Amino acid sequence: MDIDNENYPGGFYKLLRQLEKKEVPFVDPLSALPAADADLAILFRPLTNPVPASATQKGLPSHHIAHKWQSLREEFAGDPEIWALHALCIAILRRREAPPEARALFLRIWTEHGAALAARLPTRWLISAAATFADHGETIDQRLGGQGLQMLFQMIKLHDSERRLSGRPTDSGLPRVKGKDLDDIGLGMTPYHLPYGDLDRHMLARLWRYGEQDPVLQPLAVKMLRMVMEDPRSIFGRIQRYKAHHKS
C-alpha cells in the first residue's frame, strides 16, 4: 500500500510511537497508593480541600506520581475519595512497568465496592475501568469483557460524534434514501441487514455473558450494557426504528 494514501499518515509505526509516549512510567508510583490493607469503606466520604500543588510537588520531576495524584484530587473534589483512588490506579496501570500493587488495589476496589462504583461513576471512568480490566483482569471473562465493553463504547463515541455533525437529533434516524443506488461500505464488508440482522443482538449478548460469568466484572458490565440498552441516543437505539416491524 502507498503510505501516501493511508488514513493515518505514517501508519502504525507512528501510531505506536504516539502511544508509547503516553506510556512513560510515573516516578515513584507507590508513594501515592495506600497500604495494601487500607480500609476502603471510609474512602466513600467526600474528597475536600485538596492540598495546594505548590505544597506537594515542589522540586519533583514532571513524571512524578504526585502531579497526577494532585490533578485527580482536584478533578474529584466533592466526590467520594475512592473515585480518585480508583482513577489513580487506572492512571498507573496505563503506563509501562506498573507495580503489581496498583493492579491488586484496582481489583480489590471492584471486588469489594464494584456495585457502588458502577452506580455513580461518570461514563468516562466506566470506560477507563473496562479498559483496565482488559489489560489487567484476573480472569478471561474480565479481560475479554473489559476489552469488548471498552471497544463498544469507544466505537459508539466515534460513530455518533461524526453522525452528530449532520445536525439531526441523536435519537432519530437519518432519512431513508429511495430510488437511489446505495454506496458500498468499507473494508469489503457486506452491509448489515437492518430489519433482520442479529449482529447487534449477538454482540450485546456475548458481552452480557462475560459479565454474568464473573462476579467482579458484573457490576461494571451490567451498568454499561444497561446504558446501551436504555439510551436511544446511539446507533443501538436508532436502528430499532428499522426493526420495529420485524421483531422475532
PDB file of N, CA and C in Angstrom, residues 140-224:
ATOM      1  N   ILE A 140     -10.285 -14.682  32.269  1.00  0.00           N
ATOM      2  CA  ILE A 140     -10.513 -14.475  30.848  1.00  0.00           C
ATOM      3  C   ILE A 140     -11.786 -13.669  30.616  1.00  0.00           C
ATOM      4  N   ASP A 141     -12.810 -13.854  31.451  1.00  0.00           N
ATOM      5  CA  ASP A 141     -14.038 -13.074  31.297  1.00  0.00           C
ATOM      6  C   ASP A 141     -13.798 -11.597  31.594  1.00  0.00           C
ATOM      7  N   GLN A 142     -12.975 -11.305  32.587  1.00  0.00           N
ATOM      8  CA  GLN A 142     -12.654  -9.913  32.877  1.00  0.00           C
ATOM      9  C   GLN A 142     -11.904  -9.271  31.714  1.00  0.00           C
ATOM     10  N   ARG A 143     -10.974 -10.000  31.135  1.00  0.00           N
ATOM     11  CA  ARG A 143     -10.159  -9.428  30.049  1.00  0.00           C
ATOM     12  C   ARG A 143     -10.967  -9.287  28.759  1.00  0.00           C
ATOM     13  N   LEU A 144     -11.689 -10.340  28.389  1.00  0.00           N
ATOM     14  CA  LEU A 144     -12.493 -10.263  27.170  1.00  0.00           C
ATOM     15  C   LEU A 144     -13.659  -9.297  27.341  1.00  0.00           C
ATOM     16  N   GLY A 145     -14.311  -9.364  28.485  1.00  0.00           N
ATOM     17  CA  GLY A 145     -15.428  -8.456  28.734  1.00  0.00           C
ATOM     18  C   GLY A 145     -14.978  -7.007  28.780  1.00  0.00           C
ATOM     19  N   GLY A 146     -13.874  -6.744  29.466  1.00  0.00           N
ATOM     20  CA  GLY A 146     -13.351  -5.381  29.538  1.00  0.00           C
ATOM     21  C   GLY A 146     -12.988  -4.840  28.167  1.00  0.00           C
ATOM     22  N   GLN A 147     -12.317  -5.673  27.362  1.00  0.00           N
ATOM     23  CA  GLN A 147     -11.944  -5.250  26.019  1.00  0.00           C
ATOM     24  C   GLN A 147     -13.180  -4.953  25.176  1.00  0.00           C
ATOM     25  N   GLY A 148     -14.169  -5.844  25.265  1.00  0.00           N
ATOM     26  CA  GLY A 148     -15.379  -5.647  24.485  1.00  0.00           C
ATOM     27  C   GLY A 148     -16.151  -4.410  24.898  1.00  0.00           C
ATOM     28  N   LEU A 149     -16.285  -4.175  26.196  1.00  0.00           N
ATOM     29  CA  LEU A 149     -17.008  -3.001  26.674  1.00  0.00           C
ATOM     30  C   LEU A 149     -16.300  -1.713  26.277  1.00  0.00           C
ATOM     31  N   GLN A 150     -14.970  -1.720  26.402  1.00  0.00           N
ATOM     32  CA  GLN A 150     -14.206  -0.541  26.008  1.00  0.00           C
ATOM     33  C   GLN A 150     -14.393  -0.241  24.521  1.00  0.00           C
ATOM     34  N   MET A 151     -14.231  -1.261  23.676  1.00  0.00           N
ATOM     35  CA  MET A 151     -14.360  -1.065  22.240  1.00  0.00           C
ATOM     36  C   MET A 151     -15.780  -0.650  21.870  1.00  0.00           C
ATOM     37  N   LEU A 152     -16.770  -1.237  22.520  1.00  0.00           N
ATOM     38  CA  LEU A 152     -18.165  -0.909  22.242  1.00  0.00           C
ATOM     39  C   LEU A 152     -18.411   0.585  22.454  1.00  0.00           C
ATOM     40  N   PHE A 153     -18.026   1.093  23.617  1.00  0.00           N
ATOM     41  CA  PHE A 153     -18.291   2.491  23.929  1.00  0.00           C
ATOM     42  C   PHE A 153     -17.435   3.439  23.098  1.00  0.00           C
ATOM     43  N   GLN A 154     -16.198   3.069  22.833  1.00  0.00           N
ATOM     44  CA  GLN A 154     -15.349   3.942  22.036  1.00  0.00           C
ATOM     45  C   GLN A 154     -15.826   4.024  20.592  1.00  0.00           C
ATOM     46  N   MET A 155     -16.288   2.911  20.034  1.00  0.00           N
ATOM     47  CA  MET A 155     -16.797   2.941  18.662  1.00  0.00           C
ATOM     48  C   MET A 155     -18.126   3.691  18.577  1.00  0.00           C
ATOM     49  N   ILE A 156     -18.972   3.553  19.607  1.00  0.00           N
ATOM     50  CA  ILE A 156     -20.200   4.360  19.642  1.00  0.00           C
ATOM     51  C   ILE A 156     -19.829   5.843  19.645  1.00  0.00           C
ATOM     52  N   LYS A 157     -18.835   6.200  20.436  1.00  0.00           N
ATOM     53  CA  LYS A 157     -18.427   7.610  20.521  1.00  0.00           C
ATOM     54  C   LYS A 157     -17.892   8.112  19.181  1.00  0.00           C
ATOM     55  N   LEU A 158     -17.054   7.313  18.508  1.00  0.00           N
ATOM     56  CA  LEU A 158     -16.532   7.715  17.207  1.00  0.00           C
ATOM     57  C   LEU A 158     -17.659   7.844  16.184  1.00  0.00           C
ATOM     58  N   HIS A 159     -18.488   6.812  16.088  1.00  0.00           N
ATOM     59  CA  HIS A 159     -19.565   6.805  15.106  1.00  0.00           C
ATOM     60  C   HIS A 159     -20.543   7.949  15.341  1.00  0.00           C
ATOM     61  N   ASP A 160     -20.980   8.100  16.585  1.00  0.00           N
ATOM     62  CA  ASP A 160     -22.029   9.072  16.859  1.00  0.00           C
ATOM     63  C   ASP A 160     -21.504  10.502  16.868  1.00  0.00           C
ATOM     64  N   SER A 161     -20.205  10.687  17.123  1.00  0.00           N
ATOM     65  CA  SER A 161     -19.634  12.037  17.041  1.00  0.00           C
ATOM     66  C   SER A 161     -19.637  12.524  15.597  1.00  0.00           C
ATOM     67  N   GLU A 162     -19.303  11.625  14.637  1.00  0.00           N
ATOM     68  CA  GLU A 162     -19.357  12.018  13.236  1.00  0.00           C
ATOM     69  C   GLU A 162     -20.803  12.232  12.803  1.00  0.00           C
ATOM     70  N   ARG A 163     -21.670  11.328  13.188  1.00  0.00           N
ATOM     71  CA  ARG A 163     -23.076  11.407  12.801  1.00  0.00           C
ATOM     72  C   ARG A 163     -23.734  12.679  13.348  1.00  0.00           C
ATOM     73  N   ARG A 164     -23.300  13.119  14.518  1.00  0.00           N
ATOM     74  CA  ARG A 164     -23.843  14.319  15.167  1.00  0.00           C
ATOM     75  C   ARG A 164     -23.668  15.564  14.310  1.00  0.00           C
ATOM     76  N   LEU A 165     -22.631  15.564  13.446  1.00  0.00           N
ATOM     77  CA  LEU A 165     -22.376  16.714  12.598  1.00  0.00           C
ATOM     78  C   LEU A 165     -23.483  16.930  11.565  1.00  0.00           C
ATOM     79  N   SER A 166     -24.357  15.945  11.375  1.00  0.00           N
ATOM     80  CA  SER A 166     -25.481  16.110  10.459  1.00  0.00           C
ATOM     81  C   SER A 166     -26.486  17.126  10.992  1.00  0.00           C
ATOM     82  N   GLY A 167     -26.407  17.422  12.278  1.00  0.00           N
ATOM     83  CA  GLY A 167     -27.327  18.371  12.885  1.00  0.00           C
ATOM     84  C   GLY A 167     -28.654  17.772  13.294  1.00  0.00           C
ATOM     85  N   ARG A 168     -28.856  16.487  13.031  1.00  0.00           N
ATOM     86  CA  ARG A 168     -30.119  15.838  13.387  1.00  0.00           C
ATOM     87  C   ARG A 168     -30.071  15.393  14.846  1.00  0.00           C
ATOM     88  N   PRO A 169     -31.233  15.300  15.493  1.00  0.00           N
ATOM     89  CA  PRO A 169     -31.256  14.802  16.879  1.00  0.00           C
ATOM     90  C   PRO A 169     -30.607  13.424  16.962  1.00  0.00           C
ATOM     91  N   THR A 170     -29.895  13.178  18.033  1.00  0.00           N
ATOM     92  CA  THR A 170     -29.151  11.923  18.139  1.00  0.00           C
ATOM     93  C   THR A 170     -30.034  10.722  18.431  1.00  0.00           C
ATOM     94  N   ASP A 171     -31.331  10.948  18.678  1.00  0.00           N
ATOM     95  CA  ASP A 171     -32.221   9.812  18.905  1.00  0.00           C
ATOM     96  C   ASP A 171     -33.127   9.532  17.706  1.00  0.00           C
ATOM     97  N   SER A 172     -32.846  10.154  16.561  1.00  0.00           N
ATOM     98  CA  SER A 172     -33.648   9.892  15.366  1.00  0.00           C
ATOM     99  C   SER A 172     -32.757   9.428  14.227  1.00  0.00           C
ATOM    100  N   GLY A 173     -33.288   8.586  13.371  1.00  0.00           N
ATOM    101  CA  GLY A 173     -32.521   8.028  12.275  1.00  0.00           C
ATOM    102  C   GLY A 173     -32.322   9.029  11.150  1.00  0.00           C
ATOM    103  N   LEU A 174     -31.422   8.720  10.246  1.00  0.00           N
ATOM    104  CA  LEU A 174     -31.215   9.529   9.054  1.00  0.00           C
ATOM    105  C   LEU A 174     -32.326   9.238   8.045  1.00  0.00           C
ATOM    106  N   PRO A 175     -32.611  10.177   7.132  1.00  0.00           N
ATOM    107  CA  PRO A 175     -33.669   9.936   6.138  1.00  0.00           C
ATOM    108  C   PRO A 175     -33.347   8.720   5.283  1.00  0.00           C
ATOM    109  N   ARG A 176     -34.347   7.942   4.993  1.00  0.00           N
ATOM    110  CA  ARG A 176     -34.152   6.797   4.113  1.00  0.00           C
ATOM    111  C   ARG A 176     -34.057   7.272   2.672  1.00  0.00           C
ATOM    112  N   VAL A 177     -33.172   6.648   1.907  1.00  0.00           N
ATOM    113  CA  VAL A 177     -32.973   7.008   0.506  1.00  0.00           C
ATOM    114  C   VAL A 177     -33.695   5.989  -0.359  1.00  0.00           C
ATOM    115  N   LYS A 178     -34.648   6.464  -1.157  1.00  0.00           N
ATOM    116  CA  LYS A 178     -35.406   5.575  -2.025  1.00  0.00           C
ATOM    117  C   LYS A 178     -35.102   5.896  -3.485  1.00  0.00           C
ATOM    118  N   GLY A 179     -34.993   4.856  -4.295  1.00  0.00           N
ATOM    119  CA  GLY A 179     -34.776   5.035  -5.712  1.00  0.00           C
ATOM    120  C   GLY A 179     -33.365   5.403  -6.089  1.00  0.00           C
ATOM    121  N   LYS A 180     -32.429   5.287  -5.184  1.00  0.00           N
ATOM    122  CA  LYS A 180     -31.026   5.597  -5.481  1.00  0.00           C
ATOM    123  C   LYS A 180     -30.152   4.418  -5.104  1.00  0.00           C
ATOM    124  N   ASP A 181     -29.088   4.218  -5.882  1.00  0.00           N
ATOM    125  CA  ASP A 181     -28.116   3.181  -5.541  1.00  0.00           C
ATOM    126  C   ASP A 181     -27.363   3.600  -4.288  1.00  0.00           C
ATOM    127  N   LEU A 182     -27.218   2.670  -3.368  1.00  0.00           N
ATOM    128  CA  LEU A 182     -26.510   2.964  -2.125  1.00  0.00           C
ATOM    129  C   LEU A 182     -25.041   2.598  -2.273  1.00  0.00           C
ATOM    130  N   ASP A 183     -24.185   3.408  -1.698  1.00  0.00           N
ATOM    131  CA  ASP A 183     -22.746   3.196  -1.803  1.00  0.00           C
ATOM    132  C   ASP A 183     -22.330   1.956  -1.024  1.00  0.00           C
ATOM    133  N   ASP A 184     -21.231   1.339  -1.439  1.00  0.00           N
ATOM    134  CA  ASP A 184     -20.676   0.212  -0.700  1.00  0.00           C
ATOM    135  C   ASP A 184     -20.134   0.702   0.639  1.00  0.00           C
ATOM    136  N   ILE A 185     -20.112  -0.176   1.620  1.00  0.00           N
ATOM    137  CA  ILE A 185     -19.420   0.155   2.866  1.00  0.00           C
ATOM    138  C   ILE A 185     -17.973  -0.301   2.745  1.00  0.00           C
ATOM    139  N   GLY A 186     -17.126   0.179   3.626  1.00  0.00           N
ATOM    140  CA  GLY A 186     -15.693  -0.055   3.511  1.00  0.00           C
ATOM    141  C   GLY A 186     -15.251  -1.457   3.877  1.00  0.00           C
ATOM    142  N   LEU A 187     -13.983  -1.731   3.612  1.00  0.00           N
ATOM    143  CA  LEU A 187     -13.279  -2.944   4.030  1.00  0.00           C
ATOM    144  C   LEU A 187     -13.827  -4.202   3.375  1.00  0.00           C
ATOM    145  N   GLY A 188     -14.564  -4.051   2.290  1.00  0.00           N
ATOM    146  CA  GLY A 188     -15.080  -5.208   1.578  1.00  0.00           C
ATOM    147  C   GLY A 188     -16.193  -5.940   2.313  1.00  0.00           C
ATOM    148  N   MET A 189     -16.814  -5.281   3.292  1.00  0.00           N
ATOM    149  CA  MET A 189     -17.861  -5.946   4.068  1.00  0.00           C
ATOM    150  C   MET A 189     -19.217  -5.814   3.395  1.00  0.00           C
ATOM    151  N   THR A 190     -20.077  -6.789   3.658  1.00  0.00           N
ATOM    152  CA  THR A 190     -21.459  -6.744   3.200  1.00  0.00           C
ATOM    153  C   THR A 190     -22.265  -5.863   4.153  1.00  0.00           C
ATOM    154  N   PRO A 191     -23.083  -4.947   3.656  1.00  0.00           N
ATOM    155  CA  PRO A 191     -23.874  -4.093   4.559  1.00  0.00           C
ATOM    156  C   PRO A 191     -24.744  -4.919   5.499  1.00  0.00           C
ATOM    157  N   TYR A 192     -24.877  -4.422   6.711  1.00  0.00           N
ATOM    158  CA  TYR A 192     -25.707  -5.076   7.710  1.00  0.00           C
ATOM    159  C   TYR A 192     -27.176  -4.939   7.326  1.00  0.00           C
ATOM    160  N   HIS A 193     -27.915  -6.019   7.428  1.00  0.00           N
ATOM    161  CA  HIS A 193     -29.343  -6.007   7.096  1.00  0.00           C
ATOM    162  C   HIS A 193     -30.105  -5.512   8.317  1.00  0.00           C
ATOM    163  N   LEU A 194     -30.459  -4.239   8.291  1.00  0.00           N
ATOM    164  CA  LEU A 194     -31.046  -3.606   9.469  1.00  0.00           C
ATOM    165  C   LEU A 194     -32.333  -4.267   9.958  1.00  0.00           C
ATOM    166  N   PRO A 195     -33.294  -4.633   9.087  1.00  0.00           N
ATOM    167  CA  PRO A 195     -34.544  -5.199   9.621  1.00  0.00           C
ATOM    168  C   PRO A 195     -34.392  -6.572  10.261  1.00  0.00           C
ATOM    169  N   TYR A 196     -33.522  -7.419   9.709  1.00  0.00           N
ATOM    170  CA  TYR A 196     -33.484  -8.812  10.167  1.00  0.00           C
ATOM    171  C   TYR A 196     -32.148  -9.235  10.793  1.00  0.00           C
ATOM    172  N   GLY A 197     -31.126  -8.414  10.676  1.00  0.00           N
ATOM    173  CA  GLY A 197     -29.806  -8.818  11.158  1.00  0.00           C
ATOM    174  C   GLY A 197     -29.742  -8.981  12.664  1.00  0.00           C
ATOM    175  N   ASP A 198     -28.856  -9.868  13.108  1.00  0.00           N
ATOM    176  CA  ASP A 198     -28.683 -10.133  14.542  1.00  0.00           C
ATOM    177  C   ASP A 198     -27.328  -9.676  15.075  1.00  0.00           C
ATOM    178  N   LEU A 199     -26.545  -8.981  14.259  1.00  0.00           N
ATOM    179  CA  LEU A 199     -25.205  -8.573  14.676  1.00  0.00           C
ATOM    180  C   LEU A 199     -25.227  -7.819  15.997  1.00  0.00           C
ATOM    181  N   ASP A 200     -26.111  -6.836  16.120  1.00  0.00           N
ATOM    182  CA  ASP A 200     -26.153  -6.031  17.332  1.00  0.00           C
ATOM    183  C   ASP A 200     -26.593  -6.858  18.532  1.00  0.00           C
ATOM    184  N   ARG A 201     -27.601  -7.714  18.336  1.00  0.00           N
ATOM    185  CA  ARG A 201     -28.097  -8.540  19.441  1.00  0.00           C
ATOM    186  C   ARG A 201     -27.014  -9.494  19.949  1.00  0.00           C
ATOM    187  N   HIS A 202     -26.344 -10.146  19.021  1.00  0.00           N
ATOM    188  CA  HIS A 202     -25.327 -11.122  19.414  1.00  0.00           C
ATOM    189  C   HIS A 202     -24.130 -10.445  20.083  1.00  0.00           C
ATOM    190  N   MET A 203     -23.763  -9.273  19.592  1.00  0.00           N
ATOM    191  CA  MET A 203     -22.658  -8.540  20.206  1.00  0.00           C
ATOM    192  C   MET A 203     -22.961  -8.220  21.665  1.00  0.00           C
ATOM    193  N   LEU A 204     -24.151  -7.693  21.917  1.00  0.00           N
ATOM    194  CA  LEU A 204     -24.524  -7.330  23.278  1.00  0.00           C
ATOM    195  C   LEU A 204     -24.698  -8.562  24.161  1.00  0.00           C
ATOM    196  N   ALA A 205     -25.248  -9.627  23.602  1.00  0.00           N
ATOM    197  CA  ALA A 205     -25.464 -10.848  24.384  1.00  0.00           C
ATOM    198  C   ALA A 205     -24.143 -11.457  24.833  1.00  0.00           C
ATOM    199  N   ARG A 206     -23.147 -11.458  23.957  1.00  0.00           N
ATOM    200  CA  ARG A 206     -21.840 -12.015  24.329  1.00  0.00           C
ATOM    201  C   ARG A 206     -21.202 -11.204  25.453  1.00  0.00           C
ATOM    202  N   LEU A 207     -21.304  -9.890  25.359  1.00  0.00           N
ATOM    203  CA  LEU A 207     -20.741  -9.056  26.415  1.00  0.00           C
ATOM    204  C   LEU A 207     -21.486  -9.258  27.730  1.00  0.00           C
ATOM    205  N   TRP A 208     -22.803  -9.410  27.652  1.00  0.00           N
ATOM    206  CA  TRP A 208     -23.582  -9.671  28.872  1.00  0.00           C
ATOM    207  C   TRP A 208     -23.148 -10.985  29.510  1.00  0.00           C
ATOM    208  N   ARG A 209     -22.854 -11.979  28.683  1.00  0.00           N
ATOM    209  CA  ARG A 209     -22.420 -13.278  29.196  1.00  0.00           C
ATOM    210  C   ARG A 209     -21.111 -13.159  29.960  1.00  0.00           C
ATOM    211  N   TYR A 210     -20.164 -12.388  29.429  1.00  0.00           N
ATOM    212  CA  TYR A 210     -18.896 -12.203  30.148  1.00  0.00           C
ATOM    213  C   TYR A 210     -19.152 -11.625  31.534  1.00  0.00           C
ATOM    214  N   GLY A 211     -20.049 -10.640  31.627  1.00  0.00           N
ATOM    215  CA  GLY A 211     -20.352 -10.036  32.913  1.00  0.00           C
ATOM    216  C   GLY A 211     -21.055 -10.990  33.853  1.00  0.00           C
ATOM    217  N   GLU A 212     -21.978 -11.770  33.322  1.00  0.00           N
ATOM    218  CA  GLU A 212     -22.699 -12.735  34.157  1.00  0.00           C
ATOM    219  C   GLU A 212     -21.775 -13.778  34.751  1.00  0.00           C
ATOM    220  N   GLN A 213     -20.738 -14.137  33.999  1.00  0.00           N
ATOM    221  CA  GLN A 213     -19.861 -15.228  34.411  1.00  0.00           C
ATOM    222  C   GLN A 213     -18.775 -14.797  35.386  1.00  0.00           C
ATOM    223  N   ASP A 214     -18.612 -13.495  35.621  1.00  0.00           N
ATOM    224  CA  ASP A 214     -17.552 -13.041  36.513  1.00  0.00           C
ATOM    225  C   ASP A 214     -18.116 -12.047  37.522  1.00  0.00           C
ATOM    226  N   PRO A 215     -18.143 -12.386  38.811  1.00  0.00           N
ATOM    227  CA  PRO A 215     -18.772 -11.511  39.802  1.00  0.00           C
ATOM    228  C   PRO A 215     -18.065 -10.177  39.989  1.00  0.00           C
ATOM    229  N   VAL A 216     -16.771 -10.112  39.709  1.00  0.00           N
ATOM    230  CA  VAL A 216     -16.046  -8.848  39.865  1.00  0.00           C
ATOM    231  C   VAL A 216     -16.378  -7.896  38.719  1.00  0.00           C
ATOM    232  N   LEU A 217     -16.424  -8.414  37.506  1.00  0.00           N
ATOM    233  CA  LEU A 217     -16.758  -7.592  36.342  1.00  0.00           C
ATOM    234  C   LEU A 217     -18.243  -7.273  36.274  1.00  0.00           C
ATOM    235  N   GLN A 218     -19.066  -8.080  36.884  1.00  0.00           N
ATOM    236  CA  GLN A 218     -20.519  -7.983  36.698  1.00  0.00           C
ATOM    237  C   GLN A 218     -21.109  -6.591  36.929  1.00  0.00           C
ATOM    238  N   PRO A 219     -20.805  -5.892  38.031  1.00  0.00           N
ATOM    239  CA  PRO A 219     -21.426  -4.571  38.223  1.00  0.00           C
ATOM    240  C   PRO A 219     -21.108  -3.600  37.094  1.00  0.00           C
ATOM    241  N   LEU A 220     -19.863  -3.606  36.627  1.00  0.00           N
ATOM    242  CA  LEU A 220     -19.457  -2.713  35.546  1.00  0.00           C
ATOM    243  C   LEU A 220     -20.146  -3.101  34.241  1.00  0.00           C
ATOM    244  N   ALA A 221     -20.148  -4.392  33.915  1.00  0.00           N
ATOM    245  CA  ALA A 221     -20.754  -4.858  32.666  1.00  0.00           C
ATOM    246  C   ALA A 221     -22.250  -4.573  32.652  1.00  0.00           C
ATOM    247  N   VAL A 222     -22.923  -4.861  33.740  1.00  0.00           N
ATOM    248  CA  VAL A 222     -24.369  -4.630  33.811  1.00  0.00           C
ATOM    249  C   VAL A 222     -24.677  -3.146  33.642  1.00  0.00           C
ATOM    250  N   LYS A 223     -23.940  -2.296  34.339  1.00  0.00           N
ATOM    251  CA  LYS A 223     -24.164  -0.860  34.245  1.00  0.00           C
ATOM    252  C   LYS A 223     -23.986  -0.371  32.811  1.00  0.00           C
ATOM    253  N   MET A 224     -22.859  -0.724  32.174  1.00  0.00           N
ATOM    254  CA  MET A 224     -22.561  -0.212  30.838  1.00  0.00           C
ATOM    255  C   MET A 224     -23.530  -0.754  29.797  1.00  0.00           C
TER     256      MET A 224
END
